[in-house]
Amino acid sequence: MGITTSSQSPKLLFRQLFETESSTYTYLLADVSHPEKPALLVDPVDKTVDRDLSLVKDLGLKLIYAINTHVHADHVTGTGLIKTKSPGVKSIISKASNAKADLFVEAGDKIRFGDLFLEVRATPGHTVGCVTYVTGDGPNQAHPRMAFTGDALLIRGCGRTDFQGGSSEQLYKSVHSQIFTLPKDTLLYPAHDYKGFTVTTVEEEMLYNPRLAKDEETFKNIMKNLNLQYPKMIDVAVPANMNQAIEIRWEADIAGICTIVQIASANRTPICLPLQVVLVACPKPILFWPQVVSKQESDRPGLVAVRTARARAGSMFPLNNL
Amino acid sequence: MGITTSSQSPKLLFRQLFETESSTYTYLLADVSHPEKPALLVDPVDKTVDRDLSLVKDLGLKLIYAINTHVHADHVTGTGLIKTKSPGVKSIISKASNAKADLFVEAGDKIRFGDLFLEVRATPGHTVGCVTYVTGDGPNQAHPRMAFTGDALLIRGCGRTDFQGGSSEQLYKSVHSQIFTLPKDTLLYPAHDYKGFTVTTVEEEMLYNPRLAKDEETFKNIMKNLNLQYPKMIDVAVPANMNQAIEIRWEADIAGICTIVQIASANRTPICLPLQVVLVACPKPILFWPQVVSKQESDRPGLVAVRTARARAGSMFPLNNL
């Protein structure tokens, strides 16, 4: 293969970032030739928001967008938390996802940051709202092009198609019509990797993807017979991500009793009952109903902050008045 | 900062690869414009050798060198295993490391692969034999330049200086004279990252490295007061890496009894007693003396293969005749 494996534009700053627990990649892109150095984050994770915002600051960038490729089932998006820490940032997700965000995109839309942009391609199949973001095609844009494929295409793999409106038939069509039609040297950056790979190319996946390089019938059979476990984070992550994610800060004592010191929803609507929440940085993700001890209205409209609550890890608690 | 964050040459193929357990980065570089597509791996890890060699094959490359930046204390190098699986490959390490390898390099040497090369810079301080490999400066070489810093410089950090002949004074001088003198946009790729960063630049570390951006006295005080734990892998990794690493294949039953099905040393000298070994892919790294049940001379000179041996995980066993 006559390929190189890095992309360059005189304008583009690009960083790939990794969250170990969910094996998620977050991508930072910025137009550093523009006076404001506008930047965006693709698929930020709640647990690494501080790292990401610190890097944005060190590099002198102005974060304008926090973008998701889809409603993730395996981790809580960082967009809600980013918006509380960096209020000018707008969240973006596909209209087809039915999730909440500041801006919604559809196939063909362009997300502009300075003189650069990401083109939106609809790649449903893992979820109904999955999109792939592709760097622009033009003199100042990145060359080779770069595509952020979410879970539609993973390096030598792909996202599962057995929940969240998934469809193996649709995923096959999405990848073959929207990703494999890009130039062969296009660099593909997935939302996850579990083997330590960081990047691949259209050409490589067309040749070596053990699922998607096959014909459609074989692909559908492979996907039907994966026998995967129910995702451990799905009941937590999906409701949270549909609402741009909820932050729970907690402290645990040695007996496993958690004292929740803050719950904050970045929704435009107040937190409703029943509420499914995830303990940020909890040793293992758990579902519970927190018992609210005290609450305090936030100074930001639509944001409810619970200052203290108690919950026993792994148990279900009645949720008192919120 | 007016920086971009990817490097490009019409000739260079570059891949960054990650090993989760020891948080080690391995780098694959190749000259894809050369008919033979000669390639090298920097800091391969024993556990990910199959992944790396599979990628080399998929990309149609000819692996010629497996290079270490230093004698690692936290993981077992993949060079020994690579040489058994891909016999034409030559291992490289610095002469100052006193470790075993096929080729030894010193400051100023060039490691050539096709029309590209890595320049060797001596950066002792984490260990006495640490070197940094820097891509060449020239029309066909990567631009910006790329430096593989090993543990001399980590992203917003550096390797410890309290064992293996480490010296904080020497490390400070190494980084400031050999790395911070490179062009400011030089991309720095470390041997490890523990926070999910993948790359940094000379300019960024000169400004924001919380240790190395300080003056020398402050740096030495920081390093003196780190109070780090003794590295859990050092008693296994250092002896193994000094000898290019040993491969142990094993199978475990549910009671934790390991049946070792192969021990192979890629040394030019036979395995000597006592031998410290690590179980490849063992749930947790352990030290033990295997009880050899049968052995078989390998068909390769200097290579001793033990076909079966038994050891109880976590225990010390007397090593019988080898």
XYZ file of C-alpha atoms in Angstrom:
644
model
C 0.000 0.000 0.000
C 1.363 3.371 -0.960
C 0.076 5.240 2.010
C 1.365 7.666 4.533
C -0.220 7.768 7.919
C -0.450 11.305 9.060
C -2.453 14.170 7.761
C -1.320 17.731 7.476
C -2.725 21.117 6.708
C -0.936 24.399 7.395
C -3.984 25.313 9.466
C -5.033 22.175 11.287
C -3.949 21.284 14.781
C -4.963 17.729 15.597
C -4.706 15.691 18.776
C -5.880 12.196 19.561
C -6.710 11.514 23.223
C -7.572 8.238 24.972
C -9.810 7.332 27.909
C -8.607 4.011 29.296
C -11.652 2.653 31.111
C -14.009 2.697 28.113
C -11.168 2.641 25.536
C -12.624 5.782 23.962
C -10.786 8.169 21.665
C -11.526 11.878 21.873
C -10.257 14.126 19.082
C -9.267 17.762 19.299
C -9.202 19.777 16.071
C -8.472 23.477 15.698
C -7.753 26.046 13.024
C -4.521 27.521 14.387
C -4.117 29.959 11.485
C -7.322 31.772 12.504
C -6.835 34.633 15.005
C -9.232 33.012 17.511
C -7.906 29.463 17.026
C -11.403 27.963 17.127
C -11.453 24.318 18.216
C -13.814 21.404 18.579
C -13.780 18.121 20.467
C -15.209 14.952 18.959
C -16.581 12.389 21.440
C -15.325 13.819 24.737
C -15.689 11.568 27.806
C -16.938 12.859 31.165
C -13.948 11.461 33.045
C -11.339 13.226 30.954
C -12.976 16.629 30.530
C -10.478 18.355 32.829
C -7.551 16.916 30.875
C -9.100 18.000 27.581
C -9.924 21.539 28.717
C -6.442 21.921 30.180
C -4.908 20.964 26.846
C -7.217 23.399 25.025
C -5.982 26.124 27.368
C -2.276 25.196 27.042
C -2.542 25.315 23.266
C -4.254 28.713 23.371
C -7.375 27.447 21.602
C -10.976 28.619 21.830
C -13.256 25.618 22.185
C -16.502 26.294 20.320
C -18.066 22.858 19.783
C -18.325 19.543 21.663
C -19.552 16.978 19.178
C -20.783 13.413 19.474
C -20.777 10.858 16.684
C -23.759 9.138 18.357
C -25.485 8.381 21.664
C -22.799 6.246 23.303
C -23.788 3.175 25.306
C -20.428 2.528 26.953
C -19.423 5.806 28.538
C -20.949 9.104 29.567
C -20.297 11.931 27.130
C -18.313 14.899 28.350
C -20.438 17.476 26.543
C -22.671 18.312 29.505
C -19.716 18.773 31.812
C -17.805 20.825 29.240
C -20.760 23.164 28.917
C -20.848 23.742 32.661
C -17.100 24.434 32.774
C -16.832 26.345 29.525
C -20.241 27.979 28.995
C -19.673 29.301 25.448
C -19.306 25.810 24.004
C -22.194 24.435 21.913
C -22.959 20.715 21.887
C -23.706 19.009 18.586
C -25.247 15.641 17.735
C -27.236 14.288 14.810
C -30.920 15.148 14.537
C -31.618 11.454 13.923
C -30.221 10.558 17.362
C -33.228 12.189 19.123
C -30.816 13.222 21.867
C -30.603 16.684 23.379
C -27.960 19.156 22.214
C -27.588 22.804 21.267
C -27.244 22.114 17.563
C -28.394 19.231 15.394
C -26.779 18.083 12.166
C -27.838 16.061 9.153
C -26.056 14.485 6.190
C -24.342 17.137 4.085
C -24.112 19.742 6.850
C -20.777 21.392 7.471
C -19.466 22.170 10.949
C -17.146 25.141 10.475
C -14.274 26.102 12.775
C -12.234 28.957 11.327
C -11.446 28.196 7.697
C -11.738 24.466 8.283
C -14.838 22.317 8.477
C -16.145 18.840 9.128
C -18.639 17.374 6.691
C -21.447 15.262 8.168
C -22.155 11.826 6.673
C -25.038 9.704 7.948
C -23.725 6.251 8.898
C -26.547 4.571 10.836
C -26.510 0.882 11.739
C -24.778 0.788 15.129
C -27.425 3.281 16.266
C -30.060 5.061 14.188
C -28.363 8.412 14.719
C -24.713 7.538 14.003
C -22.814 9.988 11.842
C -19.252 10.157 10.537
C -17.481 13.526 10.513
C -15.067 13.988 7.601
C -12.527 16.788 7.198
C -13.119 19.031 4.214
C -11.826 18.540 0.712
C -9.874 21.577 -0.424
C -6.546 23.395 -0.544
C -6.349 24.366 3.135
C -8.080 21.306 4.530
C -6.232 18.289 5.890
C -4.574 16.010 3.396
C -5.095 13.072 3.399
C -8.679 13.569 4.575
C -9.577 12.330 8.044
C -12.852 10.662 9.025
C -14.126 10.280 12.588
C -16.211 7.167 12.280
C -17.609 6.742 15.784
C -18.647 3.105 16.212
C -19.724 2.659 12.588
C -16.269 1.465 11.660
C -13.613 0.389 14.162
C -10.057 -0.646 13.262
C -10.484 -4.211 11.943
C -13.980 -4.224 13.417
C -17.254 -2.322 13.797
C -19.817 -1.441 16.430
C -22.445 -3.996 17.422
C -25.874 -3.779 15.800
C -28.109 -5.529 18.319
C -29.474 -2.607 20.342
C -30.326 1.104 20.156
C -32.034 0.678 16.789
C -29.037 -1.113 15.324
C -29.224 -2.892 11.976
C -26.437 -4.897 10.375
C -27.943 -4.347 6.930
C -27.992 -0.599 7.463
C -24.452 -0.547 8.905
C -23.070 -2.437 5.914
C -24.702 0.017 3.508
C -23.518 3.000 5.571
C -19.885 1.955 5.630
C -19.760 0.902 1.996
C -21.573 3.972 0.651
C -20.281 6.696 3.009
C -16.818 5.597 4.229
C -15.380 3.163 1.683
C -16.169 5.706 -1.076
C -13.740 8.219 0.450
C -10.225 8.413 -1.051
C -8.256 5.266 -0.199
C -5.660 7.172 1.815
C -8.326 8.757 4.061
C -7.285 8.301 7.670
C -10.004 6.672 9.771
C -10.200 7.550 13.447
C -12.733 5.453 15.405
C -14.440 6.222 18.725
C -12.772 3.203 20.318
C -9.959 0.767 20.039
C -9.381 -2.190 22.326
C -6.052 -3.433 20.946
C -3.897 -0.323 21.004
C -4.312 0.742 17.379
C -4.694 4.484 16.846
C -5.594 4.919 13.178
C -6.315 3.046 9.977
C -7.125 3.935 6.363
C -9.986 3.283 3.966
C -7.700 1.067 1.892
C -6.634 -1.022 4.883
C -10.178 -1.629 6.101
C -11.456 -2.447 2.620
C -8.767 -5.135 2.467
C -8.478 -6.387 6.035
C -11.592 -5.567 8.049
C -12.657 -9.094 9.072
C -16.338 -8.112 8.997
C -16.857 -5.255 6.587
C -14.497 -6.477 3.855
C -16.856 -9.455 3.457
C -20.023 -9.508 1.308
C -23.248 -8.274 2.854
C -24.760 -11.671 3.634
C -21.584 -12.875 5.375
C -21.437 -9.614 7.317
C -25.030 -9.956 8.499
C -24.360 -13.529 9.621
C -21.243 -12.486 11.514
C -23.155 -9.728 13.292
C -26.085 -12.031 14.091
C -23.807 -14.552 15.772
C -21.588 -12.343 17.912
C -23.418 -13.356 21.125
C -22.209 -10.271 22.945
C -23.045 -9.516 26.545
C -25.501 -6.758 27.368
C -23.297 -3.624 27.625
C -22.522 -2.990 31.276
C -22.847 0.769 30.972
C -25.861 0.986 28.650
C -28.542 1.607 31.291
C -26.491 4.407 32.688
C -24.806 5.875 29.654
C -27.695 6.030 27.201
C -30.149 7.962 29.399
C -27.324 10.241 30.487
C -26.092 10.825 26.963
C -29.589 11.443 25.600
C -29.678 14.350 28.034
C -26.112 15.495 27.411
C -24.939 13.658 30.501
C -25.212 14.216 34.187
C -22.334 14.790 36.490
C -22.302 13.174 39.905
C -19.373 13.925 42.138
C -18.978 11.501 44.998
C -16.794 10.419 47.844
C -16.792 6.872 49.130
C -15.856 5.529 52.518
C -14.253 2.134 52.948
C -17.597 0.423 53.610
C -18.758 1.284 50.099
C -21.172 3.984 51.201
C -21.035 6.840 48.747
C -21.618 10.405 49.778
C -22.666 12.249 46.702
C -21.446 15.782 46.936
C -22.912 17.099 43.729
C -25.419 16.126 41.080
C -25.768 18.518 38.211
C -27.714 18.125 35.026
C -26.722 20.312 32.130
C -30.204 19.865 30.652
C -32.325 22.806 29.798
C -35.090 21.054 31.733
C -34.935 20.286 35.450
C -33.978 16.775 36.514
C -37.077 14.546 36.464
C -37.905 11.453 38.456
C -37.017 8.673 38.201
C -33.434 9.559 37.426
C -30.790 7.086 36.407
C -27.345 8.268 37.317
C -23.758 7.092 37.149
C -21.137 7.717 39.790
C -18.305 9.598 38.129
C -15.019 7.847 38.848
C -16.804 5.106 40.782
C -14.705 1.930 41.012
C -17.452 0.139 39.102
C -20.422 1.716 37.333
C -23.577 1.227 39.339
C -27.219 2.127 39.039
C -28.953 3.569 42.056
C -31.553 5.985 43.286
C -29.796 8.569 45.401
C -31.347 9.619 48.683
C -31.109 13.367 48.574
C -30.045 14.992 51.820
C -29.990 18.562 50.676
C -30.341 20.402 47.417
C -29.532 23.790 46.100
C -30.757 25.588 43.000
C -27.952 26.386 40.629
C -27.400 29.920 39.460
C -27.766 28.730 35.906
C -31.300 28.352 34.454
C -32.421 24.762 34.121
C -29.532 23.423 36.164
C -30.401 21.645 39.388
C -27.572 20.953 41.793
C -27.916 18.454 44.613
C -25.263 19.297 47.140
C -25.403 16.127 49.213
C -27.062 12.772 48.869
C -26.312 9.281 50.072
C -26.501 5.991 48.255
C -25.232 2.524 48.951
C -23.121 1.303 46.051
C -24.923 -1.413 44.118
C -28.261 -0.874 45.833
C -31.471 0.822 44.781
C -32.570 3.687 46.995
C -35.837 5.588 46.935
C -35.290 9.010 45.436
C -36.724 11.674 47.716
C -38.023 15.019 46.576
C -35.661 16.704 44.230
C 1.243 28.464 19.671
C 1.496 28.282 15.909
C 1.873 24.561 15.676
C 0.384 21.732 13.750
C 0.336 18.302 15.259
C 1.061 15.795 12.617
C 4.141 15.160 10.609
C 4.299 14.267 6.983
C 6.805 13.135 4.437
C 5.919 11.688 1.030
C 7.930 8.662 2.104
C 7.177 8.087 5.769
C 4.521 5.738 7.049
C 4.034 6.215 10.770
C 1.878 4.373 13.291
C 1.574 4.810 17.013
C 0.540 1.693 18.956
C -0.394 1.282 22.613
C 0.045 -1.521 25.154
C -2.520 -1.009 27.899
C -1.043 -2.877 30.855
C 2.251 -0.966 30.980
C 0.872 2.083 29.119
C 3.684 1.729 26.588
C 3.751 3.262 23.123
C 5.364 1.343 20.295
C 6.093 3.182 17.062
C 6.180 1.775 13.559
C 8.050 3.757 10.912
C 8.645 2.756 7.297
C 9.882 4.215 4.048
C 6.952 3.332 1.790
C 8.524 4.943 -1.274
C 11.365 2.409 -1.220
C 10.694 -0.797 -3.207
C 11.257 -2.971 -0.120
C 9.312 -0.716 2.255
C 11.853 -1.169 5.046
C 10.399 -0.627 8.504
C 11.451 -0.405 12.120
C 9.673 -0.684 15.467
C 10.635 1.532 18.388
C 10.055 0.042 21.867
C 7.979 -3.032 21.002
C 6.347 -4.856 23.939
C 6.381 -8.650 24.289
C 2.607 -8.843 24.763
C 1.760 -7.016 21.543
C 4.309 -8.534 19.188
C 1.694 -10.520 17.272
C -0.415 -7.388 16.746
C 2.617 -5.434 15.558
C 3.847 -8.115 13.172
C 0.349 -8.553 11.779
C 0.162 -4.822 11.032
C 3.614 -4.929 9.391
C 2.330 -7.730 7.178
C -0.978 -6.012 6.327
C 0.894 -2.863 5.302
C 3.283 -4.846 3.100
C 6.354 -3.686 5.030
C 9.695 -5.403 5.579
C 10.639 -5.107 9.229
C 14.417 -4.694 9.499
C 15.008 -3.266 12.986
C 13.489 -3.595 16.480
C 14.869 -0.735 18.525
C 14.772 0.121 22.206
C 15.222 3.603 23.651
C 16.580 2.011 26.857
C 16.456 -1.027 29.138
C 12.854 -0.807 30.299
C 11.965 -1.549 33.907
C 8.195 -1.739 33.509
C 7.609 -4.176 30.686
C 9.439 -6.869 28.754
C 10.710 -5.743 25.375
C 9.320 -7.453 22.300
C 12.655 -7.569 20.482
C 13.564 -11.109 21.529
C 10.189 -12.452 20.506
C 10.225 -10.522 17.231
C 13.580 -12.066 16.358
C 12.236 -15.567 16.924
C 9.167 -14.871 14.787
C 10.873 -12.778 12.127
C 14.484 -13.971 12.006
C 15.865 -11.302 9.654
C 15.152 -8.494 12.114
C 18.120 -6.938 13.957
C 17.722 -5.603 17.483
C 19.269 -2.242 18.357
C 19.992 -0.572 21.677
C 22.559 1.947 22.895
C 26.098 0.775 23.630
C 25.887 2.639 26.941
C 22.973 0.446 28.079
C 25.276 -2.603 28.405
C 22.339 -4.721 27.266
C 22.492 -7.405 24.594
C 21.439 -6.670 21.035
C 22.570 -7.264 17.472
C 23.649 -3.662 16.888
C 24.719 -0.916 19.257
C 24.368 2.798 18.683
C 25.961 5.934 20.061
C 25.215 9.653 19.850
C 25.394 10.879 16.282
C 24.779 7.486 14.673
C 22.113 7.200 11.999
C 19.730 4.264 11.746
C 18.804 4.109 8.078
C 15.624 2.542 6.660
C 15.290 3.198 2.934
C 15.939 6.876 2.255
C 14.877 7.836 5.772
C 16.858 7.665 8.975
C 16.693 8.158 12.715
C 19.465 10.159 14.353
C 20.634 8.955 17.769
C 20.909 11.452 20.628
C 22.247 10.412 24.032
C 19.724 11.398 26.721
C 20.864 9.621 29.910
C 19.395 10.385 33.321
C 16.445 7.975 33.595
C 18.958 5.202 32.873
C 22.605 5.505 31.878
C 21.882 4.144 28.417
C 18.787 6.163 27.428
C 18.763 7.565 23.913
C 16.291 9.633 21.917
C 15.747 8.776 18.264
C 15.024 11.786 16.039
C 13.813 11.701 12.443
C 16.236 13.195 9.934
C 16.420 16.791 8.851
C 16.120 17.061 5.092
C 13.828 17.354 2.083
C 12.373 13.846 2.192
C 12.396 13.422 5.936
C 9.369 14.020 8.140
C 8.343 17.599 8.712
C 7.956 18.656 11.501
C 10.694 16.412 12.880
C 9.646 13.655 15.281
C 11.573 12.567 18.371
C 11.059 9.285 20.221
C 12.111 10.251 23.696
C 11.701 6.990 25.610
C 11.379 7.834 29.317
C 13.717 10.854 29.158
C 10.777 13.115 28.466
C 7.133 12.168 28.973
C 4.154 14.387 28.129
C 4.064 16.893 31.020
C 6.453 14.619 32.912
C 9.640 12.561 32.745
C 10.986 9.174 33.788
C 12.100 8.637 37.374
C 15.811 8.983 38.184
C 16.148 6.887 41.331
C 17.322 3.529 39.950
C 19.179 1.906 37.039
C 21.948 4.501 37.210
C 19.478 7.380 37.073
C 20.547 10.949 37.774
C 18.259 13.967 37.897
C 21.172 16.293 37.111
C 22.048 14.256 34.034
C 18.403 14.005 32.900
C 17.938 17.763 33.135
C 21.065 18.357 31.039
C 20.037 15.681 28.522
C 16.580 17.101 27.909
C 17.692 20.722 27.773
C 20.705 20.082 25.511
C 19.384 17.279 23.279
C 15.570 17.672 23.091
C 14.704 21.295 23.890
C 17.286 22.408 21.275
C 15.268 20.745 18.499
C 12.914 22.970 16.439
C 9.968 24.092 18.571
C 7.432 22.302 16.391
C 9.230 18.941 16.743
C 6.679 16.292 17.706
C 7.672 14.386 20.820
C 6.543 10.791 21.162
C 7.293 9.226 24.569
C 7.584 5.558 25.548
C 4.615 5.913 27.886
C 1.616 7.973 28.736
C -0.696 7.383 31.671
C -3.339 10.043 30.963
C -4.322 9.321 27.372
C -2.139 11.883 25.633
C -0.513 10.695 22.430
C 1.934 13.420 21.413
C 3.372 16.764 22.443
C 5.848 19.293 21.034
C 9.137 20.822 22.138
C 7.422 24.194 22.536
C 4.639 22.779 24.713
C 7.004 20.955 27.065
C 9.336 23.945 27.343
C 6.329 25.954 28.489
C 4.204 23.483 30.435
C 6.272 20.506 31.597
C 5.755 20.781 35.363
C 9.223 19.378 36.040
C 11.503 20.124 33.119
C 10.274 23.673 32.432
C 11.637 24.581 35.891
C 15.256 25.562 36.666
C 17.728 22.772 37.389
C 17.724 23.075 41.175
C 13.921 22.995 41.357
C 13.903 20.002 39.019
C 16.391 18.101 41.163
C 14.328 18.802 44.268
C 11.136 17.624 42.571
C 12.821 14.389 41.490
C 14.342 13.814 44.937
C 10.955 14.084 46.624
C 8.778 11.932 44.345
C 8.691 9.052 46.865
C 7.764 6.540 44.198
C 7.156 2.867 44.870
C 9.684 0.283 43.749
C 8.573 -0.621 40.192
C 6.528 -3.797 40.323
C 7.996 -5.203 37.112
C 11.639 -4.190 37.554
C 12.978 -7.499 38.873
C 11.440 -9.259 35.937
C 11.760 -6.726 33.173
C 15.330 -5.512 33.597
C 17.047 -8.931 33.571
C 14.825 -9.979 30.677
C 15.452 -6.808 28.717
C 19.206 -6.908 29.299
C 19.084 -10.221 27.474
C 16.607 -9.139 24.815
C 13.766 -10.810 26.692
C 12.635 -14.331 27.191
C 9.433 -15.809 26.008
C 7.467 -18.154 28.206
C 4.315 -19.659 26.820
C 2.031 -21.114 29.416
C -1.362 -22.599 30.059
C -3.086 -22.303 33.423
C -5.693 -24.506 34.998
C -8.345 -23.109 37.300
C -6.325 -23.915 40.421
C -3.605 -21.511 39.306
C -1.125 -24.218 38.345
C 0.739 -23.158 35.233
C 1.993 -25.616 32.681
C 4.755 -23.918 30.814
C 4.764 -25.175 27.287
C 7.743 -23.242 26.027
C 10.632 -21.214 27.341
C 12.850 -19.721 24.700
C 15.687 -17.312 25.103
C 16.712 -15.368 22.060
C 20.182 -14.893 23.581
C 23.249 -15.990 21.748
C 24.269 -17.739 24.970
C 22.358 -20.622 26.535
C 19.989 -19.871 29.403
C 21.958 -19.770 32.650
C 20.875 -20.543 36.196
C 19.317 -18.965 38.130
C 16.864 -17.649 35.603
C 14.233 -15.049 36.315
C 11.287 -15.353 34.004
C 7.940 -13.740 33.426
C 4.815 -15.533 32.283
C 3.746 -14.004 29.007
C 0.084 -13.043 29.195
C -0.099 -14.154 32.802
C -3.027 -12.532 34.639
C -0.462 -10.903 36.916
C 3.299 -10.830 36.418
C 5.003 -13.261 38.767
C 8.501 -14.366 39.540
C 9.164 -18.047 39.881
C 11.635 -20.827 39.307
C 10.080 -23.241 36.834
C 10.420 -26.958 37.453
C 11.491 -28.253 34.088
C 9.775 -31.471 33.057
C 11.339 -31.860 29.644
C 13.553 -29.834 27.412
C 14.514 -29.803 23.800
C 17.390 -28.179 21.989
C 16.215 -25.680 19.473
C 17.324 -25.851 15.875
C 18.712 -22.351 16.192
C 22.223 -21.927 17.670
C 22.207 -20.569 21.190
C 18.475 -20.966 21.582
C 17.299 -23.339 24.287
C 13.670 -24.351 24.264
C 12.009 -25.925 27.271
C 8.989 -27.773 26.062
C 7.268 -28.376 29.368
C 7.772 -27.190 32.896
C 5.518 -26.666 35.873
C 5.323 -23.787 38.304
C 2.805 -22.700 40.852
C 1.778 -19.093 40.208
C 3.188 -16.787 42.842
C 5.530 -19.405 44.330
C 9.238 -20.023 44.028
C 10.209 -23.397 42.619
C 13.650 -24.957 42.451
C 14.901 -24.881 38.895
C 16.032 -28.330 37.829
C 18.643 -29.064 35.218
C 18.095 -27.028 32.116
